[in-house]
PDB file of C-alpha atoms and ligand atoms in Angstrom:
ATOM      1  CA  UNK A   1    -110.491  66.107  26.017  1.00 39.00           C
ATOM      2  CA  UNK A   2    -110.005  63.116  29.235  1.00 42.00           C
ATOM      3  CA  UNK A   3    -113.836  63.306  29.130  1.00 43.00           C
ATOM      4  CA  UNK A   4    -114.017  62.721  25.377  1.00 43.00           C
ATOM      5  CA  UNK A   5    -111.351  59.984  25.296  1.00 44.00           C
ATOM      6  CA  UNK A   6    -113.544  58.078  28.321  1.00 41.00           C
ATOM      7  CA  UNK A   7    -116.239  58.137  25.514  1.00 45.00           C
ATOM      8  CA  UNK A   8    -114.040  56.765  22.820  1.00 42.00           C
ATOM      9  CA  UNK A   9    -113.258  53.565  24.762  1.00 41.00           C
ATOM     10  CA  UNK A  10    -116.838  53.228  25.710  1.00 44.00           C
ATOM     11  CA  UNK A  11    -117.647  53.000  22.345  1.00 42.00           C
ATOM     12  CA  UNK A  12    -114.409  50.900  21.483  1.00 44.00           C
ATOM     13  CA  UNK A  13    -115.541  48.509  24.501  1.00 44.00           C
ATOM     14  CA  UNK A  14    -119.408  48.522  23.048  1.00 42.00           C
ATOM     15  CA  UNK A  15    -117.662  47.430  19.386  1.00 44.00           C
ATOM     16  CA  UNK A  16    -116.034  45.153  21.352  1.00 45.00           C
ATOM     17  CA  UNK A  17    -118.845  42.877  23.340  1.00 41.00           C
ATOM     18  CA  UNK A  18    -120.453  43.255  20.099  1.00 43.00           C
ATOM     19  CA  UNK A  19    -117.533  41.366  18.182  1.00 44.00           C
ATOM     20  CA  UNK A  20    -117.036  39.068  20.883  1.00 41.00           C
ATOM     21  CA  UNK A  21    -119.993  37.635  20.667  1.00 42.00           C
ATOM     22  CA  UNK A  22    -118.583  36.084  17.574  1.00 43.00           C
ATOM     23  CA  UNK A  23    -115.812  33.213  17.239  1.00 44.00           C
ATOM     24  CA  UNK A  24    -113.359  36.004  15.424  1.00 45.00           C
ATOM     25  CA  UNK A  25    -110.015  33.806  16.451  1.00 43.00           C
ATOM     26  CA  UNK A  26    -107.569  35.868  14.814  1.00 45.00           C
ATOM     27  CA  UNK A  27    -106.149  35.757  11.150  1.00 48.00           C
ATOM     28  CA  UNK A  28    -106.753  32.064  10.260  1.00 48.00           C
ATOM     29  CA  UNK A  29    -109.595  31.413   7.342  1.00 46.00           C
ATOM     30  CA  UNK A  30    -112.770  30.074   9.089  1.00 44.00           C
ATOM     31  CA  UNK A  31    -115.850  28.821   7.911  1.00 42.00           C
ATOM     32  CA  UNK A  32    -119.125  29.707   9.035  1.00 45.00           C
ATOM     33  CA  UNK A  33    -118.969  33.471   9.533  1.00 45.00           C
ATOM     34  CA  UNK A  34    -119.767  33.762   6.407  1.00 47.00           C
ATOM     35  CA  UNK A  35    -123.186  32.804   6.858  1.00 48.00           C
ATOM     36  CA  UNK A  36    -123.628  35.191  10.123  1.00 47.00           C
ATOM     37  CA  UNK A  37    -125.804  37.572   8.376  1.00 49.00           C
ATOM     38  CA  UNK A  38    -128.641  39.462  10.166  1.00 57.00           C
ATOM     39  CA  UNK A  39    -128.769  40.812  13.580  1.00 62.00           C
ATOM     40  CA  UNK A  40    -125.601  40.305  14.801  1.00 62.00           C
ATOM     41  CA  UNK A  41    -123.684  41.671  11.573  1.00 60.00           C
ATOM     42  CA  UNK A  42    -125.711  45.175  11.932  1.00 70.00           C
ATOM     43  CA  UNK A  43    -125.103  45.164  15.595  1.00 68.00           C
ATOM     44  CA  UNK A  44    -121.250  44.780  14.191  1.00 67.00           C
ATOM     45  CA  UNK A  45    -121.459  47.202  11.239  1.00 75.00           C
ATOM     46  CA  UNK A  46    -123.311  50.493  13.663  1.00 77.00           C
ATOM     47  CA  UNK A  47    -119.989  49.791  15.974  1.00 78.00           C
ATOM     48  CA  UNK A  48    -118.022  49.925  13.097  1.00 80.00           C
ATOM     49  CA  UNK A  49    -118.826  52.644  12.017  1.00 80.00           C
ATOM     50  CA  UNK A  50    -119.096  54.460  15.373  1.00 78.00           C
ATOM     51  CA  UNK A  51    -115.569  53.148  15.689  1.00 78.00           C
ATOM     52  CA  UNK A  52    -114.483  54.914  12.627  1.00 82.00           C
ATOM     53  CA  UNK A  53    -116.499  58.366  12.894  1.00 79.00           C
ATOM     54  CA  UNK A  54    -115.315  58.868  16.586  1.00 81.00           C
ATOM     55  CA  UNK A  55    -111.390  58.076  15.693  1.00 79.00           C
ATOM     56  CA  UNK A  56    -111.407  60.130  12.495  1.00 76.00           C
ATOM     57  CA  UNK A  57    -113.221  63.236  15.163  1.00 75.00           C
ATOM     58  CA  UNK A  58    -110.478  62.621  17.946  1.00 73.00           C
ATOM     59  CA  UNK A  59    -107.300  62.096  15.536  1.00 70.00           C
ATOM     60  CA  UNK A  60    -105.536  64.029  13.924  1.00 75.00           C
ATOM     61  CA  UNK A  61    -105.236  63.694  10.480  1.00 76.00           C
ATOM     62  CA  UNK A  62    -101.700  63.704  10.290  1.00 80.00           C
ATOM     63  CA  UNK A  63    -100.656  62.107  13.382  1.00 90.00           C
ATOM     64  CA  UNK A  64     -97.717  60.020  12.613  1.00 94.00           C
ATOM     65  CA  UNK A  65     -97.235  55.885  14.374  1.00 96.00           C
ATOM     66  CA  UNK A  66     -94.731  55.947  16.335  1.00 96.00           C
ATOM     67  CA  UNK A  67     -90.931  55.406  15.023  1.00 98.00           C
ATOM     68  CA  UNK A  68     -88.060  53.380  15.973  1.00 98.00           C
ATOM     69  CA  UNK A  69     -84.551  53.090  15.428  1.00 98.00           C
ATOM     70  CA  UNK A  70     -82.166  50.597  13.905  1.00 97.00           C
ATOM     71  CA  UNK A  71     -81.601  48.469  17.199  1.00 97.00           C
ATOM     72  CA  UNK A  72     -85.203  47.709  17.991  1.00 97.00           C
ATOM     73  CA  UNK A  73     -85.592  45.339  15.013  1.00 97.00           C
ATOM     74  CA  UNK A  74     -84.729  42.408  17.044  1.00 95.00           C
ATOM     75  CA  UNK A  75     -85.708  39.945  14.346  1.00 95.00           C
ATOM     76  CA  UNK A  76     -86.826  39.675  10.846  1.00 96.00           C
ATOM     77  CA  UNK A  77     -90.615  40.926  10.152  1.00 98.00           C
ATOM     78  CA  UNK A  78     -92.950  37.684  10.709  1.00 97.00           C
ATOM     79  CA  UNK A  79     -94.319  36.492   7.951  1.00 98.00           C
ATOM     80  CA  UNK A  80     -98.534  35.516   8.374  1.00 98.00           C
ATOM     81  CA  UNK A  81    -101.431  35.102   6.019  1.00 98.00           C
ATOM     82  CA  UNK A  82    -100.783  34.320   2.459  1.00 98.00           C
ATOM     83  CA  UNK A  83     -96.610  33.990   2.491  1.00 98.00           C
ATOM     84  CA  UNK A  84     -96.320  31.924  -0.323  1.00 97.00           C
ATOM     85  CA  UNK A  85     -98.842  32.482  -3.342  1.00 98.00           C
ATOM     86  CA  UNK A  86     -99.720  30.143  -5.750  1.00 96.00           C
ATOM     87  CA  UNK A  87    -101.439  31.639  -8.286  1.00 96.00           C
ATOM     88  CA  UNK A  88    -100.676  31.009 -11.642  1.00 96.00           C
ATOM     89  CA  UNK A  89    -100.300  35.109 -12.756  1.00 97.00           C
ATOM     90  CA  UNK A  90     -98.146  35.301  -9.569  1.00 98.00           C
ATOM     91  CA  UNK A  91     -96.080  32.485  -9.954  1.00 98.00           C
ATOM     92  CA  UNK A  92     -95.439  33.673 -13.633  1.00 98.00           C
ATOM     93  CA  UNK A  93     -94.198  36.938 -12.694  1.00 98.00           C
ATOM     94  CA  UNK A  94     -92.183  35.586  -9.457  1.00 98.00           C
ATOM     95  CA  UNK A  95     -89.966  33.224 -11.906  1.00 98.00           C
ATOM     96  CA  UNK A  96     -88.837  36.338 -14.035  1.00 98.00           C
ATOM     97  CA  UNK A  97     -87.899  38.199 -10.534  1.00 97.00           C
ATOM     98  CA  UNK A  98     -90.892  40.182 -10.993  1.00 98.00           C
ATOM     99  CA  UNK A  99     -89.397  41.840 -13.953  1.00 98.00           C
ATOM    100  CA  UNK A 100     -92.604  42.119 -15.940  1.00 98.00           C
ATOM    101  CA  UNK A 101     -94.449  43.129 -12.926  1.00 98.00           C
ATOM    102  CA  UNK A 102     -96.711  46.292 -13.463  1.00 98.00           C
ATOM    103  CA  UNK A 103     -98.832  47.790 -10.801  1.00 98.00           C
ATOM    104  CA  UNK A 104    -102.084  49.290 -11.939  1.00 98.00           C
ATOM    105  CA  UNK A 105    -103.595  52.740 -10.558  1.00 98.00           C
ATOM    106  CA  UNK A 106    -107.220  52.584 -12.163  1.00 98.00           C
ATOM    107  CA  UNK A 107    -110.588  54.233 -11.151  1.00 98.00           C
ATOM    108  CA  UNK A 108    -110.907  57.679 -10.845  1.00 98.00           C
ATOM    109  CA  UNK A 109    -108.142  59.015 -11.819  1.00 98.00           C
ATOM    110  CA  UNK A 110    -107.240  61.191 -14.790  1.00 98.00           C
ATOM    111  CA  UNK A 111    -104.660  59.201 -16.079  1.00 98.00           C
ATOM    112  CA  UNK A 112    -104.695  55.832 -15.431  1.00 98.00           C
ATOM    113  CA  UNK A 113    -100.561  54.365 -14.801  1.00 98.00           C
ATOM    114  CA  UNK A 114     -98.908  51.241 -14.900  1.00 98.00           C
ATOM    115  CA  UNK A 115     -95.995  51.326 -12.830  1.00 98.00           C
ATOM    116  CA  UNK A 116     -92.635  48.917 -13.265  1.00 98.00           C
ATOM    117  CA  UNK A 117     -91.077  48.130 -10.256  1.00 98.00           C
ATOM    118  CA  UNK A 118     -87.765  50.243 -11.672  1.00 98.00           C
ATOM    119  CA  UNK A 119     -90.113  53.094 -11.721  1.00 98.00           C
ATOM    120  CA  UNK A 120     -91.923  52.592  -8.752  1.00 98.00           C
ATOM    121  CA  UNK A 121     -87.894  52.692  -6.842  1.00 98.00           C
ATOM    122  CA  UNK A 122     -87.217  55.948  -9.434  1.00 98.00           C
ATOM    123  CA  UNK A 123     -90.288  58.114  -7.672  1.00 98.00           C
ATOM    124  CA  UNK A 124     -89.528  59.607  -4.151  1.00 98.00           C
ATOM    125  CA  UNK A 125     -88.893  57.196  -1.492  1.00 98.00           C
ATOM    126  CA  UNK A 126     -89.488  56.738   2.442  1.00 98.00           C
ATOM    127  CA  UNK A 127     -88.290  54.918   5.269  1.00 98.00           C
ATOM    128  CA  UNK A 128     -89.622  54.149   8.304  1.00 98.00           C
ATOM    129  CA  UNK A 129     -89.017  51.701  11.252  1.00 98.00           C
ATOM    130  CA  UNK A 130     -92.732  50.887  12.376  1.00 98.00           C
ATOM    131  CA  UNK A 131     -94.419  48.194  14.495  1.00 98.00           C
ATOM    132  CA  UNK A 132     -96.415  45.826  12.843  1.00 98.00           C
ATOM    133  CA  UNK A 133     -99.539  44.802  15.188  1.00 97.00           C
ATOM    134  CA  UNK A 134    -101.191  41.748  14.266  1.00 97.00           C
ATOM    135  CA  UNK A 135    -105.160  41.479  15.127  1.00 95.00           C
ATOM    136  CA  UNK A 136    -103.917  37.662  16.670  1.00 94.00           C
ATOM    137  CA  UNK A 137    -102.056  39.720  19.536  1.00 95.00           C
ATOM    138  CA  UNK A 138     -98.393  39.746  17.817  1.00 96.00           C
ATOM    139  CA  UNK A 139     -96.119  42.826  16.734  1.00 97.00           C
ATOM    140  CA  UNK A 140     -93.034  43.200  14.929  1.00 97.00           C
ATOM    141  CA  UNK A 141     -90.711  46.311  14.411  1.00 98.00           C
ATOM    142  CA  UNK A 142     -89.070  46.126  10.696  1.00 98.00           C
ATOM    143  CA  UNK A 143     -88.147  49.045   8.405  1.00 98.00           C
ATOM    144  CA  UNK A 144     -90.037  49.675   5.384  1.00 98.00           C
ATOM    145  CA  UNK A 145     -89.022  51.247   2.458  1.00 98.00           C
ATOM    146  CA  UNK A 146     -91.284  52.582  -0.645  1.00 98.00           C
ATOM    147  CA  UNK A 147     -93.337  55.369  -2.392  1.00 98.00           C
ATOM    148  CA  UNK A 148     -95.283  57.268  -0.295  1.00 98.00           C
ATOM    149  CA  UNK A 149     -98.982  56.042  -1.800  1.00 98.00           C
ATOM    150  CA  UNK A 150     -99.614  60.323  -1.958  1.00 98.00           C
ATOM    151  CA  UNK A 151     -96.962  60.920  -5.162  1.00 98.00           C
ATOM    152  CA  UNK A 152     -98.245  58.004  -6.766  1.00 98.00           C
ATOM    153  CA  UNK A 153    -102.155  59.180  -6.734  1.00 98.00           C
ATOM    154  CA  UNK A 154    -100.722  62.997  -7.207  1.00 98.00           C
ATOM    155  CA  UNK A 155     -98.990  61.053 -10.606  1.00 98.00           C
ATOM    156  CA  UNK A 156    -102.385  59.808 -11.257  1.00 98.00           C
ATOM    157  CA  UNK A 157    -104.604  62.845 -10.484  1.00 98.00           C
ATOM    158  CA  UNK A 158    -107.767  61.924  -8.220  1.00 98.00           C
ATOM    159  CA  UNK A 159    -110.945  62.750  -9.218  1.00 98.00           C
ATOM    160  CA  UNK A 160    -112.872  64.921  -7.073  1.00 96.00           C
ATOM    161  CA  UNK A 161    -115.453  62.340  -6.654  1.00 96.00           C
ATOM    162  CA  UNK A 162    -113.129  59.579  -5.128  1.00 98.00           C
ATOM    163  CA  UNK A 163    -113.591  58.512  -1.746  1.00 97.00           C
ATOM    164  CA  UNK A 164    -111.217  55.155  -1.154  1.00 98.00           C
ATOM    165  CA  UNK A 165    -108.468  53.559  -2.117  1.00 98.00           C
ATOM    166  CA  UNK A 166    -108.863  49.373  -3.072  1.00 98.00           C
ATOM    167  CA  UNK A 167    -105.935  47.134  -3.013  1.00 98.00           C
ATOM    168  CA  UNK A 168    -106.414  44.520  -5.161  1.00 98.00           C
ATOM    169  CA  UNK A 169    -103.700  41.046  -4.365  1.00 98.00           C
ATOM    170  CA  UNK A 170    -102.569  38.457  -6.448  1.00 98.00           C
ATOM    171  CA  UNK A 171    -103.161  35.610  -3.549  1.00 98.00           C
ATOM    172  CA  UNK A 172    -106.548  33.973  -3.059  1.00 97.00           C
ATOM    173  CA  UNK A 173    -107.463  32.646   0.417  1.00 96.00           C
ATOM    174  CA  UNK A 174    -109.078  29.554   0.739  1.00 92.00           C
ATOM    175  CA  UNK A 175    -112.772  29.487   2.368  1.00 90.00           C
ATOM    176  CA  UNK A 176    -113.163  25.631   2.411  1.00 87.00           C
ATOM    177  CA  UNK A 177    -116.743  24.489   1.202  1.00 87.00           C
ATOM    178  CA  UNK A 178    -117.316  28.536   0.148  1.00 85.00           C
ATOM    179  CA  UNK A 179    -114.402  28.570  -2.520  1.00 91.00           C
ATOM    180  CA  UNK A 180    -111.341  31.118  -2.762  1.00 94.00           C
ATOM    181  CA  UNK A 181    -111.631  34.517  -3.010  1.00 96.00           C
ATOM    182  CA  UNK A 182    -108.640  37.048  -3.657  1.00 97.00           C
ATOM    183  CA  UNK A 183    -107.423  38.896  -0.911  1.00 98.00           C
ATOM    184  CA  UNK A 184    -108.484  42.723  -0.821  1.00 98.00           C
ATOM    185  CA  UNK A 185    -108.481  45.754   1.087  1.00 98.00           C
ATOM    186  CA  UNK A 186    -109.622  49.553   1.100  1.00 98.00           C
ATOM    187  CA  UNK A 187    -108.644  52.779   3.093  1.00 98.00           C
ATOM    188  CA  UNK A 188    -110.255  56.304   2.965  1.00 97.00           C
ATOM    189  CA  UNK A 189    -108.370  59.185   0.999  1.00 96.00           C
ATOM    190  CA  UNK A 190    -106.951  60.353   4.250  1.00 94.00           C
ATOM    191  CA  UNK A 191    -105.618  57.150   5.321  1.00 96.00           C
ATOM    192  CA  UNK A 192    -103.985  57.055   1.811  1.00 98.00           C
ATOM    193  CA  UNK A 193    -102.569  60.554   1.951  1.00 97.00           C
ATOM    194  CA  UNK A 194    -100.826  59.571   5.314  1.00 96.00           C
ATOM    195  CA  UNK A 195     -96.974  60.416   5.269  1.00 97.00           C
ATOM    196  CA  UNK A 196     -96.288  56.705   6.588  1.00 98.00           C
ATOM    197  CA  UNK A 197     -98.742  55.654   4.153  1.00 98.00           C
ATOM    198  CA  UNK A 198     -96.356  53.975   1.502  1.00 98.00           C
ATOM    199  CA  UNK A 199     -96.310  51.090  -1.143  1.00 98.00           C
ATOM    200  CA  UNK A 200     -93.344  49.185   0.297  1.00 98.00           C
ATOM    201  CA  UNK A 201     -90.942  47.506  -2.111  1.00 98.00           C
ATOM    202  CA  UNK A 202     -87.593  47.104   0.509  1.00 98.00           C
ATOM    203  CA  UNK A 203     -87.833  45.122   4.025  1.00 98.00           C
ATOM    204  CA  UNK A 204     -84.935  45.670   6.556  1.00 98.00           C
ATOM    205  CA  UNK A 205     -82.674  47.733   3.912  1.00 98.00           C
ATOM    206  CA  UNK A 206     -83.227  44.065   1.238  1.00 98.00           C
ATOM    207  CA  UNK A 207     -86.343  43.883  -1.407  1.00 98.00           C
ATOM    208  CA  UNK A 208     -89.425  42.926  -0.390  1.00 98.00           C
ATOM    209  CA  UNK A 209     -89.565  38.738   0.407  1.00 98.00           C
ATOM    210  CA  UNK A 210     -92.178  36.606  -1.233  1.00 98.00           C
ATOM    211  CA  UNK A 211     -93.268  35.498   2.250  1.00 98.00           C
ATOM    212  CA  UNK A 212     -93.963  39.499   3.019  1.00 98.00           C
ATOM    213  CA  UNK A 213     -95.629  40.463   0.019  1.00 98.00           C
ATOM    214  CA  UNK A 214     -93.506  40.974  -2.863  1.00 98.00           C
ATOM    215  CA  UNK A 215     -93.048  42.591  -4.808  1.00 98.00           C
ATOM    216  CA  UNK A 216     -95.431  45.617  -3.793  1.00 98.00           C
ATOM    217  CA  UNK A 217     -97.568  45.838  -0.238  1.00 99.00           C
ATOM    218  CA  UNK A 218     -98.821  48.396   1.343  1.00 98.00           C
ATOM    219  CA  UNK A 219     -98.041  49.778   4.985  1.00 98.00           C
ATOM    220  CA  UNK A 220    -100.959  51.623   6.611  1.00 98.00           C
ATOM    221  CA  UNK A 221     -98.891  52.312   9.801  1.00 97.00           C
ATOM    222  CA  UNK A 222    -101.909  53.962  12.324  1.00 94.00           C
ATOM    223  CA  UNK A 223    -103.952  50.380  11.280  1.00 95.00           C
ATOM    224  CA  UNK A 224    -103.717  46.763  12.146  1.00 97.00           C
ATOM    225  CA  UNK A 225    -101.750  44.576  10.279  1.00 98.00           C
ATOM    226  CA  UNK A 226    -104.791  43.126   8.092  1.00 98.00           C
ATOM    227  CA  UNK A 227    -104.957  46.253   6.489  1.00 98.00           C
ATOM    228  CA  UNK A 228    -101.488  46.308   4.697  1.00 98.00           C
ATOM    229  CA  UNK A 229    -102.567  44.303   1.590  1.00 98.00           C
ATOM    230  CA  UNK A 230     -99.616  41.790   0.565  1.00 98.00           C
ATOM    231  CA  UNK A 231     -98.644  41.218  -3.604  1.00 98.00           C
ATOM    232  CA  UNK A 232    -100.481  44.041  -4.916  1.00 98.00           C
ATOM    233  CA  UNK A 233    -101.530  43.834  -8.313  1.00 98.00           C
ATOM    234  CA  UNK A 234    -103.579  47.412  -8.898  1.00 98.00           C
ATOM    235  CA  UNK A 235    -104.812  49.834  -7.010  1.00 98.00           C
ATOM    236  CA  UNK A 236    -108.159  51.124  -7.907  1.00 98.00           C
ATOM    237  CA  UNK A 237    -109.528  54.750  -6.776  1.00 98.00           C
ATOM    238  CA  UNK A 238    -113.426  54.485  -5.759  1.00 98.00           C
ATOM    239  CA  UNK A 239    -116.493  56.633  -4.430  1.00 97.00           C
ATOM    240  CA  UNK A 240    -117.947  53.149  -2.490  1.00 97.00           C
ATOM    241  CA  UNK A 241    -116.960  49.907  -1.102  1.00 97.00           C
ATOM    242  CA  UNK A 242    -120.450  48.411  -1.815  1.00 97.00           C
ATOM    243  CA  UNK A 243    -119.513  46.668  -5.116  1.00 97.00           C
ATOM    244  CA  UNK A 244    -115.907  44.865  -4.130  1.00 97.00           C
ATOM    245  CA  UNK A 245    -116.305  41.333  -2.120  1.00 96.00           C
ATOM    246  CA  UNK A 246    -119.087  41.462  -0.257  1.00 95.00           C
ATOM    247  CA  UNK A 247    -119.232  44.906   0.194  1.00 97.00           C
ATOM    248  CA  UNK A 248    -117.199  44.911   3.508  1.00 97.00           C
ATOM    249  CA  UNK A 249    -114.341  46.942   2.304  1.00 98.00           C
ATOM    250  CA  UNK A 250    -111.606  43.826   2.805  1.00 98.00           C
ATOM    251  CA  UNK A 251    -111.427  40.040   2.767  1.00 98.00           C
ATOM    252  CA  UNK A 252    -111.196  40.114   6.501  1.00 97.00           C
ATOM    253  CA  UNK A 253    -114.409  42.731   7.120  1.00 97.00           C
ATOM    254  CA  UNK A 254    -116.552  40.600   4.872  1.00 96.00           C
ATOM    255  CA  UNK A 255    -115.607  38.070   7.893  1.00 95.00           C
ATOM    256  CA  UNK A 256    -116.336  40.444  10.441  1.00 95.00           C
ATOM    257  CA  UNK A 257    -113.944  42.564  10.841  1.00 96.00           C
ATOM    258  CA  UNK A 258    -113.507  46.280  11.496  1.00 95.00           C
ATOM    259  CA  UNK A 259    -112.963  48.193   8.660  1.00 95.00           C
ATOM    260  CA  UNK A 260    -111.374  50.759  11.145  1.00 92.00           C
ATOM    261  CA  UNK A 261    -109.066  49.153  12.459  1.00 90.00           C
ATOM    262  CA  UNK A 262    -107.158  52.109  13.856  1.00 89.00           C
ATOM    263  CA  UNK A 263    -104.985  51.723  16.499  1.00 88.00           C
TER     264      UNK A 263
HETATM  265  N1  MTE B   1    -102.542  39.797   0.187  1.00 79.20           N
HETATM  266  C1  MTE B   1    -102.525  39.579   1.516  1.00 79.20           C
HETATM  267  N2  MTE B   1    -102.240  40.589   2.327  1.00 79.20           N
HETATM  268  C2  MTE B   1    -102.209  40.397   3.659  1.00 79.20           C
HETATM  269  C3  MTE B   1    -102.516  39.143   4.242  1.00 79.20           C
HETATM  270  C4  MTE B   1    -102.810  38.082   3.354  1.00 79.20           C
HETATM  271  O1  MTE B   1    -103.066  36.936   3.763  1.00 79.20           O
HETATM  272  N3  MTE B   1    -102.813  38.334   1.984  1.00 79.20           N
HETATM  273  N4  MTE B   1    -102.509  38.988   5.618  1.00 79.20           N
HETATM  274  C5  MTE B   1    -102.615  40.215   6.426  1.00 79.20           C
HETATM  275  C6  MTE B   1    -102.300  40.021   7.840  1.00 79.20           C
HETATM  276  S1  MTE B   1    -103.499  39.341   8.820  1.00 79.20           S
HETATM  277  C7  MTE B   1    -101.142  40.470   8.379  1.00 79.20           C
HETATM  278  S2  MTE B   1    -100.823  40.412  10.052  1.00 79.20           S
HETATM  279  C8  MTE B   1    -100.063  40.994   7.512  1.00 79.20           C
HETATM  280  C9  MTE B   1     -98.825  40.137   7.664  1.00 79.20           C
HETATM  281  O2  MTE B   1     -97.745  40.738   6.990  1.00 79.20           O
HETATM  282  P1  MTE B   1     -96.357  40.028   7.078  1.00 79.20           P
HETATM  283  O3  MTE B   1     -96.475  38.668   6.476  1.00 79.20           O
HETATM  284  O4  MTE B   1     -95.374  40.891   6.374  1.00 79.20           O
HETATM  285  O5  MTE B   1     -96.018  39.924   8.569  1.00 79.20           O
HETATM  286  O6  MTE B   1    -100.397  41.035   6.142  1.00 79.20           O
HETATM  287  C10 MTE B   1    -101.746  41.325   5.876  1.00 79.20           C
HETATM  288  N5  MTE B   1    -101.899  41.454   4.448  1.00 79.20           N
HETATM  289 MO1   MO B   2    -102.885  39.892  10.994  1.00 79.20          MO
END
């Protein structure tokens, strides 16, 4: 096992000099990444993926994060990214307290839901005291509250043909000269199944803030923080990435990122 864990942060280290080679400087939209096509992006994408294949062989599938209790919250969750969206849809729904908000399950799925928020609080809940790690070298312990993302595809019935899960946000991020594109992200059907794995409506025992994603983000607790997709407006069950953004899996791995990004 030592032997095979010396391996794994070989690897993580080779994914590593790879990415560093580019100017990834945390979670603040940059510009010309988005040309960096070629070379350098396969040299990223085979240590992605060797990333991904040699965590999902050493983990356990059902390892939980760790959990804290009450008095290790020393402050409220920090808010990053998108905190305050501007979107017209959004904005609608955010002046009726989210009232008319409906969150979509699409895809492949049986039976296709749209979920109030008053039903979304009605289906089993959890709560869990996690540590948030940012990819900019920050972390924050908060409790979470919400439906474990498992009862609400069990609700929906997965085809057996479905591979990921796509969270699709209400806030676009601005790319300067490149335009806006809405935020996304995607996890695999095991990361989605996860026990901690849970669409989070309540913050610190209070709904969900506008500046943390209300009224619906995800928490993806084994992952980085760029994962847990803020202001979710559907959820949409897929065999392949290829066809969302550009292809990536996530706003942030069509800028280089891991899609992995286990920790
Ligand atoms: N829709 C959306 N989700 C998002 C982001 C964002 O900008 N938009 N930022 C991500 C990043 S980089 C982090 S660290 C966390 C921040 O969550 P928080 O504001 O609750 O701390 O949300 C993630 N999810
Ligand atoms: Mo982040």
């Amino acid at each position: 096992m030592s032997r095979l864990l010396i391996n794994r942060r070989r690897f993580l280290t080779a994914a590593g000099v790879a990415a560093s080679t580019l100017p990834l400087v945390g979670c603040d939209a940059f510009d010309g990444i988005l040309q960096n096509r070629g070379i350098v992006r396969d040299v990223l994408a085979a240590a992605n993926d060797l990333t991904y294949r040699v965590q999902r062989l050493l983990m356990d599938a059902d390892r939980l994060a760790p959990e804290f209790g009450e008095s290790e919250i020393r402050q409220g969750q920090r808010p990053n990214g998108s905190t305050d969206p501007t979107d017209p849809q959004y904005i609608a729904l955010q002046q009726q307290d989210f009232s008319e908000y409906r969150l979509a399950i699409a895809g492949l799925v049986e039976k296709p839901l749209s979920l109030t928020l008053t039903e979304l609080r009605n289906m089993p809940s959890r709560t869990q005291i996690t540590r948030h790690d940012c990819v900019e070298g920050w972390s924050c312990v908060a409790k979470w509250t919400g439906v474990p993302l498992s009862k609400v595809l069990d609700e929906a019935k997965v085809k057996p043909d479905a591979r990921y899960i796509v969270f699709h946000c209400f806030d676009r991020m601005n790319l300067g000269l490149s335009g806006s594109v809405a935020y996304y992200e995607s996890i695999d059907l095991i990361d989605a199944r996860h026990p901690q794995t849970i669409l989070a409506y309540g913050l610190n025992g209070k709904p969900l803030p506008v500046a943390n994603g209300a009224p619906l983000r995800v928490r993806v607790e084994r992952q980085l923080g760029y994962k847990m997709a803020k202001y979710l407006s559907a959820i949409e069950v897929v065999s392949e990435l290829s066809t969302f953004g550009r292809g990536n899996g996530g706003f942030w791995e069509d800028l280089g990122y891991d899609w992995y990004a286990g920790i």
